[in-house]
Coordinates of C-alpha atoms and ligand atoms in Angstrom, one line a residue:
M293 CA -17.0 -8.1 44.6
K294 CA -20.7 -8.9 44.3
I295 CA -22.0 -8.0 40.8
V296 CA -25.7 -8.6 39.2
V297 CA -26.0 -8.8 35.1
V298 CA -29.5 -8.2 34.4
G299 CA -30.4 -9.4 31.5
A300 CA -29.2 -12.8 29.9
G301 CA -28.9 -11.9 26.2
Y302 CA -26.0 -11.6 23.9
V303 CA -24.0 -8.9 26.3
G304 CA -25.3 -9.8 29.4
L305 CA -24.3 -13.4 29.1
T306 CA -21.0 -12.6 28.0
T307 CA -20.2 -9.9 30.2
S308 CA -21.5 -12.3 33.1
A309 CA -19.1 -15.2 32.3
C310 CA -16.0 -13.0 31.6
L311 CA -16.5 -11.2 34.9
A312 CA -16.8 -14.5 36.8
E313 CA -13.8 -15.2 35.1
L314 CA -12.1 -12.3 36.7
G315 CA -12.9 -13.9 39.8
H316 CA -16.1 -11.9 40.6
E317 CA -19.1 -13.6 42.3
V318 CA -21.6 -12.8 39.4
T319 CA -25.3 -13.5 39.5
C320 CA -27.3 -13.2 35.9
C321 CA -30.8 -12.3 35.9
D322 CA -33.5 -13.0 33.5
I323 CA -37.1 -12.6 33.2
D324 CA -37.3 -15.2 30.9
G325 CA -37.8 -18.6 33.0
Q326 CA -36.9 -20.8 30.1
R327 CA -33.7 -19.4 29.4
I328 CA -32.6 -19.1 33.0
A329 CA -33.3 -22.8 33.5
A330 CA -31.8 -23.7 30.4
L331 CA -28.6 -21.8 31.4
Q332 CA -29.1 -23.1 34.8
G333 CA -28.4 -26.6 33.3
G334 CA -25.3 -25.1 31.4
V335 CA -27.2 -24.6 28.1
V336 CA -26.2 -21.2 26.2
P337 CA -29.1 -20.2 23.8
I338 CA -27.0 -17.9 21.5
Y339 CA -24.1 -19.4 19.2
E340 CA -20.9 -17.7 20.4
P341 CA -17.8 -19.5 20.4
G342 CA -16.1 -20.5 23.5
L343 CA -19.1 -19.0 25.6
P344 CA -20.8 -22.4 26.2
E345 CA -17.3 -23.5 28.1
L346 CA -16.7 -20.3 30.0
V347 CA -20.2 -20.3 31.2
A348 CA -19.9 -24.0 32.4
A349 CA -16.7 -23.6 33.9
Q350 CA -17.6 -20.5 36.1
I351 CA -21.0 -22.3 37.1
E352 CA -18.3 -25.2 38.0
V353 CA -16.4 -23.1 40.2
G354 CA -19.2 -21.4 41.6
R355 CA -18.7 -17.9 40.6
L356 CA -22.0 -17.9 37.9
Q357 CA -25.1 -18.5 39.0
F358 CA -28.3 -17.8 37.0
T359 CA -31.9 -16.4 38.5
T360 CA -35.1 -14.8 37.3
H361 CA -35.2 -13.3 41.1
T362 CA -33.8 -10.1 39.9
T363 CA -34.9 -8.0 42.8
K364 CA -33.6 -10.4 45.4
A365 CA -29.9 -11.0 43.6
A366 CA -29.6 -7.2 43.4
S367 CA -30.3 -6.1 47.3
T368 CA -27.0 -7.7 48.6
A369 CA -24.8 -6.7 45.2
D370 CA -21.9 -4.3 45.0
A371 CA -22.9 -3.2 41.2
V372 CA -25.7 -4.0 39.4
F373 CA -24.8 -4.2 35.3
L374 CA -28.0 -3.7 33.4
A375 CA -27.7 -5.2 30.2
V376 CA -31.4 -5.2 28.7
G377 CA -32.5 -4.6 25.4
T378 CA -32.6 -1.4 23.8
P379 CA -34.6 -2.0 20.4
S380 CA -34.5 1.1 17.9
D381 CA -38.0 2.7 16.5
E382 CA -38.9 4.0 12.9
E383 CA -37.2 7.4 13.2
G384 CA -33.9 5.5 14.6
D385 CA -34.9 6.9 18.4
I386 CA -34.2 4.0 20.6
D387 CA -36.4 2.4 23.1
L388 CA -35.3 3.0 26.8
S389 CA -38.3 1.6 28.2
F390 CA -36.6 -1.9 29.5
V391 CA -33.6 0.1 31.1
D392 CA -35.9 2.6 32.9
A393 CA -38.0 -0.5 33.9
A394 CA -34.8 -2.3 35.1
A395 CA -33.8 0.8 37.2
R396 CA -37.2 1.5 39.0
A397 CA -37.7 -2.6 39.8
I398 CA -34.2 -2.8 41.7
A399 CA -33.6 0.5 42.9
P400 CA -35.8 0.2 46.0
H401 CA -34.0 -2.8 47.0
L402 CA -30.4 -2.0 46.7
K403 CA -28.3 -1.7 49.6
R404 CA -26.6 1.5 50.0
D405 CA -23.6 2.6 47.9
A406 CA -24.4 0.1 45.1
V407 CA -23.7 1.2 41.8
I408 CA -26.0 0.5 38.6
V409 CA -23.8 0.5 35.5
L410 CA -25.5 0.6 32.0
K411 CA -24.1 -1.6 29.7
S412 CA -26.9 -1.6 27.2
T413 CA -26.1 0.5 24.5
V414 CA -27.8 4.0 25.2
V415 CA -27.9 7.7 24.0
T416 CA -25.9 10.2 25.7
G417 CA -27.6 11.4 28.8
T418 CA -29.4 8.3 29.9
A419 CA -27.1 7.7 33.0
R420 CA -27.8 10.9 34.2
R421 CA -31.5 10.6 33.4
V422 CA -31.6 7.1 34.9
K423 CA -30.1 8.7 38.1
G424 CA -32.7 10.9 38.4
I425 CA -35.0 8.0 38.3
V426 CA -33.1 6.0 41.0
D427 CA -32.8 8.9 43.6
T428 CA -36.6 9.7 43.3
S429 CA -37.9 6.0 43.9
R430 CA -35.5 5.9 46.8
G431 CA -35.9 9.2 48.2
R432 CA -32.0 9.8 48.7
R433 CA -28.9 10.0 46.5
D434 CA -26.8 7.0 47.9
V435 CA -26.9 4.7 45.0
A436 CA -24.4 6.2 41.7
V437 CA -25.2 5.4 38.0
A438 CA -22.2 4.5 35.8
S439 CA -21.6 3.6 32.4
N440 CA -19.6 1.1 30.8
P441 CA -19.7 0.5 27.2
E442 CA -19.2 -2.5 25.6
F443 CA -16.8 -3.3 22.4
L444 CA -17.7 -6.7 21.9
R445 CA -18.3 -8.1 18.5
E446 CA -20.4 -11.4 18.3
G447 CA -18.2 -14.2 17.2
S448 CA -15.1 -13.0 19.1
A449 CA -16.8 -11.6 22.3
I450 CA -15.0 -13.2 25.0
S451 CA -11.4 -12.3 23.4
D452 CA -12.8 -8.8 23.0
F453 CA -13.5 -8.4 26.6
M454 CA -10.6 -10.0 28.0
Q455 CA -8.2 -8.6 25.7
A456 CA -10.0 -5.5 25.0
D457 CA -7.9 -2.2 23.8
R458 CA -9.7 0.0 26.6
I459 CA -11.8 -0.2 29.0
V460 CA -14.2 2.7 29.2
I461 CA -15.7 4.0 32.4
G462 CA -18.1 6.6 32.2
A463 CA -18.4 8.0 36.2
D464 CA -19.9 11.3 37.5
D465 CA -19.0 10.9 40.9
A466 CA -15.4 9.1 42.6
R467 CA -17.0 6.6 44.2
S468 CA -18.6 4.8 41.2
E469 CA -15.3 5.2 39.4
A470 CA -13.3 3.3 42.3
V471 CA -16.0 0.5 42.2
L472 CA -15.7 0.1 38.4
R473 CA -11.9 0.0 38.1
E474 CA -11.9 -2.2 41.1
I475 CA -13.8 -4.7 38.9
Y476 CA -11.5 -4.1 36.3
A477 CA -8.3 -4.4 37.9
P478 CA -7.2 -7.5 36.6
L479 CA -7.5 -6.6 33.3
E480 CA -6.1 -3.0 33.9
A481 CA -3.1 -5.3 35.7
R482 CA -2.6 -6.7 32.2
G483 CA -1.9 -3.5 30.6
I484 CA -5.6 -2.8 29.4
P485 CA -5.9 0.9 29.4
V486 CA -8.7 2.2 31.5
V487 CA -10.5 5.4 30.1
A488 CA -12.5 7.3 33.1
T489 CA -14.5 9.9 32.0
Q490 CA -18.2 11.5 32.5
T491 CA -20.9 9.6 31.7
V492 CA -22.1 11.7 28.8
N493 CA -18.8 11.2 27.3
A494 CA -18.7 7.6 27.8
E495 CA -22.1 7.1 26.2
L496 CA -20.8 9.1 23.2
I497 CA -17.9 7.2 23.1
K498 CA -19.8 4.1 22.4
Y499 CA -22.1 6.0 19.3
A500 CA -19.1 7.7 18.0
A501 CA -16.7 4.5 18.0
N502 CA -19.6 2.4 16.1
A503 CA -20.0 5.5 13.9
L504 CA -16.5 5.7 12.6
L505 CA -16.0 1.9 12.4
A506 CA -19.0 1.8 9.9
L507 CA -17.8 4.9 8.1
K508 CA -14.8 2.9 7.4
I509 CA -16.8 0.2 6.0
G510 CA -18.9 2.8 3.5
F511 CA -16.0 4.5 2.6
I512 CA -14.2 1.0 1.3
N513 CA -17.8 0.4 -0.2
D514 CA -17.9 3.3 -2.2
V515 CA -13.7 2.8 -3.1
A516 CA -14.8 -0.7 -4.3
D517 CA -17.3 0.7 -6.7
L518 CA -14.8 3.2 -8.3
C519 CA -12.0 0.3 -8.1
E520 CA -14.9 -1.5 -10.1
R521 CA -14.8 1.5 -12.9
V522 CA -11.1 2.1 -13.3
G523 CA -9.8 -1.5 -13.3
G524 CA -8.5 -1.2 -9.6
D525 CA -8.5 -4.0 -6.9
V526 CA -10.3 -2.6 -3.3
T527 CA -8.3 -5.1 -1.2
A528 CA -4.8 -3.8 -3.1
V529 CA -6.2 -0.5 -1.9
A530 CA -7.3 -1.3 1.5
D531 CA -3.9 -2.8 2.1
G532 CA -2.0 0.0 0.8
I533 CA -4.1 2.8 3.0
G534 CA -4.7 0.6 6.1
R535 CA -1.2 0.2 6.7
D536 CA -0.9 3.7 7.6
K537 CA -1.3 3.4 11.5
R538 CA -3.0 6.6 11.8
I539 CA -6.0 4.6 9.0
G540 CA -5.7 0.9 10.4
L541 CA -6.2 -2.2 8.4
S542 CA -9.3 -3.1 10.3
F543 CA -13.0 -3.0 9.2
L544 CA -11.4 -1.9 5.1
A545 CA -13.1 -4.9 4.1
A546 CA -15.7 -4.5 0.9
G547 CA -19.0 -6.3 1.7
P548 CA -22.5 -6.1 1.0
G549 CA -23.1 -3.2 3.8
F550 CA -22.9 -3.3 7.3
G551 CA -25.6 -5.6 9.4
G552 CA -25.9 -6.7 12.3
S553 CA -27.4 -5.2 15.8
C554 CA -25.4 -2.6 16.5
F555 CA -24.2 -0.7 13.5
P556 CA -27.3 -0.1 11.5
K557 CA -29.4 0.7 14.9
D558 CA -26.4 2.5 16.5
T559 CA -25.7 4.7 13.2
R560 CA -29.4 5.6 13.4
A561 CA -29.6 6.5 16.9
F562 CA -26.8 8.4 16.8
A563 CA -28.0 10.3 13.4
S564 CA -30.9 11.0 15.5
T565 CA -29.9 12.3 18.5
G566 CA -27.6 15.0 16.4
R567 CA -30.7 16.0 14.5
R568 CA -32.4 16.3 18.3
H569 CA -29.9 18.4 19.7
G570 CA -29.6 20.4 16.6
A571 CA -26.2 19.3 16.1
P572 CA -26.8 17.3 12.8
Q573 CA -24.3 14.1 11.5
P574 CA -24.2 14.6 7.8
L575 CA -21.7 12.2 7.3
I576 CA -23.6 9.4 9.3
E577 CA -27.1 10.3 7.6
T578 CA -25.4 9.8 4.2
L579 CA -23.8 6.8 5.5
I580 CA -27.0 4.9 6.7
E581 CA -28.6 5.8 2.8
Q582 CA -25.5 4.3 1.0
N583 CA -25.6 1.3 3.5
E584 CA -29.1 0.5 2.4
A585 CA -28.6 1.3 -1.2
R586 CA -25.9 -0.9 -1.6
K587 CA -27.6 -4.2 -0.6
L588 CA -30.4 -2.8 -3.0
G589 CA -27.8 -2.5 -5.6
L590 CA -26.1 -6.0 -5.4
A591 CA -29.7 -7.6 -5.5
T592 CA -29.8 -5.8 -8.7
R593 CA -26.5 -6.9 -9.7
I594 CA -27.7 -10.9 -9.1
I595 CA -31.0 -10.2 -11.1
D596 CA -29.0 -8.8 -14.0
T597 CA -26.7 -11.6 -14.1
A598 CA -29.0 -14.6 -13.8
P599 CA -31.0 -15.9 -16.6
R600 CA -34.8 -15.2 -16.6
K601 CA -36.3 -17.6 -13.8
G602 CA -32.9 -19.1 -13.1
R603 CA -31.7 -20.4 -9.6
V604 CA -29.6 -18.5 -7.7
A605 CA -27.4 -20.1 -4.8
I606 CA -27.2 -17.7 -1.8
L607 CA -24.0 -19.1 0.7
G608 CA -24.4 -17.3 4.0
T609 CA -27.1 -15.8 5.6
S610 CA -25.7 -14.5 8.9
F611 CA -24.6 -10.9 9.0
K612 CA -21.0 -12.2 9.5
A613 CA -19.2 -14.7 10.3
N614 CA -19.1 -17.3 13.4
T615 CA -22.6 -15.8 14.3
D616 CA -25.8 -17.2 13.8
D617 CA -27.2 -13.9 14.0
V618 CA -29.2 -12.5 10.7
R619 CA -30.5 -8.7 12.3
E620 CA -30.0 -6.4 9.4
A621 CA -28.2 -9.3 7.1
A622 CA -27.5 -8.3 3.8
A623 CA -29.5 -12.1 2.7
L624 CA -33.2 -10.7 4.6
T625 CA -33.0 -7.6 1.9
I626 CA -31.2 -9.2 -1.0
V627 CA -33.3 -12.6 -0.9
P628 CA -37.0 -11.8 -1.1
L629 CA -35.7 -9.2 -4.1
L630 CA -34.7 -12.1 -5.8
Q631 CA -37.4 -14.1 -5.5
Q632 CA -39.7 -10.8 -6.0
A633 CA -37.9 -11.0 -9.6
G634 CA -38.6 -14.3 -10.3
L635 CA -35.5 -16.4 -9.4
S636 CA -35.6 -19.6 -7.3
V637 CA -33.6 -18.7 -4.5
H638 CA -31.6 -21.9 -2.8
L639 CA -29.8 -21.1 0.8
H640 CA -27.1 -22.4 3.0
D641 CA -25.6 -21.0 6.1
P642 CA -23.3 -23.1 9.1
Q643 CA -25.7 -21.5 11.3
P644 CA -28.7 -21.3 9.5
D645 CA -31.4 -21.7 12.4
G646 CA -32.1 -17.5 12.9
A647 CA -32.6 -17.2 9.0
K648 CA -34.7 -20.3 8.5
R649 CA -37.4 -18.7 10.5
L650 CA -37.4 -15.5 8.3
L651 CA -36.5 -16.7 5.2
Q652 CA -38.7 -19.7 5.0
D653 CA -40.2 -19.4 1.2
A654 CA -36.6 -20.1 0.0
V655 CA -35.2 -23.8 -0.4
W656 CA -32.6 -24.5 2.4
H657 CA -29.6 -27.1 1.9
D658 CA -27.6 -28.8 4.7
T659 CA -24.4 -28.3 2.6
A660 CA -23.1 -25.2 0.2
L661 CA -22.7 -27.9 -2.6
S662 CA -26.1 -29.1 -2.6
A663 CA -27.2 -25.4 -2.5
A664 CA -25.1 -24.7 -5.4
S665 CA -26.2 -27.8 -7.4
D666 CA -27.5 -26.9 -10.6
A667 CA -27.5 -23.0 -10.0
D668 CA -27.0 -20.4 -12.4
V669 CA -25.3 -18.2 -10.1
V670 CA -23.8 -18.7 -6.7
V671 CA -23.4 -15.8 -4.4
I672 CA -21.3 -15.5 -1.4
L673 CA -22.8 -12.9 1.1
T674 CA -21.0 -14.0 4.5
E675 CA -17.2 -15.0 4.9
W676 CA -17.6 -18.4 6.6
D677 CA -14.3 -20.1 6.6
E678 CA -16.2 -23.0 5.0
Y679 CA -16.5 -20.9 2.1
R680 CA -13.5 -19.4 1.8
T681 CA -12.1 -23.5 1.0
L682 CA -14.8 -24.4 -1.3
D683 CA -13.6 -27.0 -3.7
L684 CA -13.8 -25.0 -6.9
A685 CA -13.7 -27.8 -8.5
D686 CA -16.2 -29.3 -7.2
L687 CA -18.4 -26.4 -7.2
A688 CA -17.8 -25.6 -10.8
Q689 CA -18.9 -29.1 -11.5
V690 CA -22.4 -29.2 -9.3
M691 CA -23.3 -25.7 -11.1
R692 CA -25.3 -25.2 -14.1
G693 CA -24.1 -21.6 -14.9
R694 CA -20.6 -20.4 -14.5
D695 CA -21.2 -17.1 -12.5
L696 CA -19.6 -16.8 -9.1
L697 CA -20.5 -13.8 -7.1
D698 CA -18.3 -13.2 -4.1
Y699 CA -19.3 -10.3 -2.1
R700 CA -17.0 -10.8 0.6
N701 CA -14.0 -11.3 -1.6
I702 CA -12.6 -14.1 -0.1
I703 CA -12.0 -16.5 -3.2
D704 CA -9.0 -16.2 -5.1
A705 CA -10.2 -15.0 -8.4
E706 CA -7.5 -17.1 -10.4
R707 CA -8.4 -20.1 -8.8
A708 CA -12.0 -19.7 -9.9
A709 CA -11.4 -18.6 -13.4
A710 CA -9.0 -22.0 -13.6
M711 CA -11.8 -24.1 -12.7
G712 CA -13.8 -22.3 -15.6
L713 CA -16.2 -19.9 -13.4
N714 CA -17.0 -16.2 -14.0
Y715 CA -15.8 -14.7 -11.2
Q716 CA -16.5 -11.6 -10.1
G717 CA -15.5 -10.2 -6.7
L718 CA -16.5 -6.8 -5.5
G719 CA -14.2 -3.6 -6.7
R720 CA -11.2 -6.5 -8.0
A721 CA -9.2 -5.9 -10.8
P722 CA -10.1 -7.7 -14.0
L723 CA -7.7 -10.9 -14.1
A724 CA -5.6 -10.1 -17.2
F725 CA -4.1 -7.0 -15.7
E726 CA -3.2 -9.0 -12.6
A727 CA -1.7 -11.8 -15.0
T728 CA 0.3 -9.3 -17.0
R729 CA 1.6 -7.7 -14.0
R730 CA 2.9 -11.0 -12.6
G731 CA 4.6 -11.4 -16.2
Q732 CA 2.4 -14.2 -17.0
G733 CA 0.6 -12.2 -20.2
I734 CA -3.1 -12.5 -21.0
A735 CA -2.7 -15.4 -23.4
A736 CA -1.8 -17.2 -20.0
M737 CA -5.1 -16.4 -18.6
P738 CA -7.8 -19.0 -19.0
R739 CA -10.6 -18.1 -20.9
V740 CA -13.5 -16.5 -18.6
A741 CA -16.9 -17.4 -19.7
A742 CA -19.3 -14.8 -20.5
S743 CA -22.5 -14.1 -18.2
P744 CA -25.9 -16.0 -19.6
A745 CA -27.9 -13.6 -21.1
Ligands
UGA1377 C1 -19.6 -3.9 16.5 C2 -18.8 -3.5 16.8 O1 -17.3 -4.0 16.1 C3 -18.4 -3.8 18.2 O2 -16.7 -3.2 18.8 C4 -19.4 -3.2 19.1 O3 -19.1 -3.6 20.5 C5 -20.8 -3.9 18.6 O4 -21.0 -3.7 17.3 C6 -21.9 -3.0 19.7 O5 -22.2 -2.3 19.4 O6 -22.4 -4.3 20.4 P1 -20.6 -6.7 15.8 O7 -21.9 -5.6 15.1 O8 -20.5 -7.9 16.6 O9 -19.6 -5.3 16.5 O10 -19.9 -6.9 14.4 P2 -18.8 -6.2 13.6 O11 -17.6 -7.3 13.2 O12 -18.4 -4.9 13.8 O13 -19.2 -5.9 12.2 C7 -20.4 -5.4 11.8 C8 -21.0 -5.6 10.4 O14 -19.8 -4.6 9.3 C9 -21.2 -6.9 9.6 O15 -22.3 -7.0 8.9 C10 -19.9 -7.0 9.1 O16 -20.0 -8.0 7.5 C11 -19.6 -5.7 8.4 N1 -18.3 -5.4 7.9 C12 -16.9 -5.5 9.1 C13 -17.6 -5.1 7.3 O17 -18.5 -5.0 6.0 N2 -16.4 -4.9 6.5 C14 -15.4 -4.6 7.5 O18 -14.3 -4.7 7.4 C15 -15.7 -4.9 8.6

């Protein structure tokens, strides 16, 4: 099939490269000439494992091209995917002007029976509204508007596309459903289920899926708080509940609150849609507040742990591992609060470019150990593998203080304590209990230094 993707951002680019890999003839368009020029030269301007290789391979075989001439490319396409930005405003509502503008721009040029596919995350009812825009612009009803939400995670976007749990097709007519089924036929042939439904349901599926995943995270973070009070270990609790297949193990890792470009924005939009339609979503409203409060609460903990005017190293500024994205990352809330409290903040991230622009007045380091040198407190905020495998003996040696706050629970508490570090995970049991359970006895445990006053 001949496919055009409008928008060469994270979703547009991944979708383009993967659709080309499925055998389609894909043209990815963007109004940003510099970005397109870079892509034409095979340079992928975002950090996503495997994407540069896939883009290069598809350019090479001639199935993927890039252009700024959107309307020209769209005029011969069977399907045009809109993957443009949908930023959110203060109220949580999302701004659909880029979607509307793209639909208006291409509508008069599309061939008869073409299908516009909404890939951008949009509020319920958008596909039907855009259909109205397109019909009015063309003066006839021969172009369909479908919905095909994406479920890609940054850092694993290609496998999330190629080995999706399901493909959701929202179509209000048989022809657009057939076009989308044909596009995804290679994946369906590999056994990936296709959920075909009306556009309104497809749009709701996207928001409800993200809201439910975010709720799992919010729930386990609350359980982590309780574990701390009663001497439990949230990793054991998550394992125990997650093995119930009805619950599932994923999205039960306690952490510093969810961030990124999707969960915070999509939960706000979901809540706002509910309010607007007289069907409030109180669970999600509470979740949003809890998630913000969590970041503030952890900042307070760090401030309480560090000595006055002390030095704090933050390891990890990206909102999660394997991405350079810092949108709504915990570090963006926590670092300024530490600085306001008079602490000197030293930062490290393996992919620091985005964060460096936003956290300019902190001290940046090229290595985790250099950031941790002379630190009174070291805080892990992102679960990069590099931090999982940190040499704790080296860490203990370069630090001035002893406090290691692991807000991703990626460090072995006993190993940290054996190095004389005062380890605090999130919602994790005091070491003495764990040692007793394993029959080692409290006496066998290394002494855990108290936090400096
Ligand atoms: C999320 C969804 O997982 C994708 O399915 C969806 O397509 C995407 O949003 C989107 O709507 O475009 P993403 O934002 O890339 O993907 O990241 P996730 O891996 O879902 O993580 C989101 C946040 O939750 C991160 O801050 C992460 O650290 C946090 N998280 C995740 C936890 O705190 N605990 C967990 O167990 C899992």
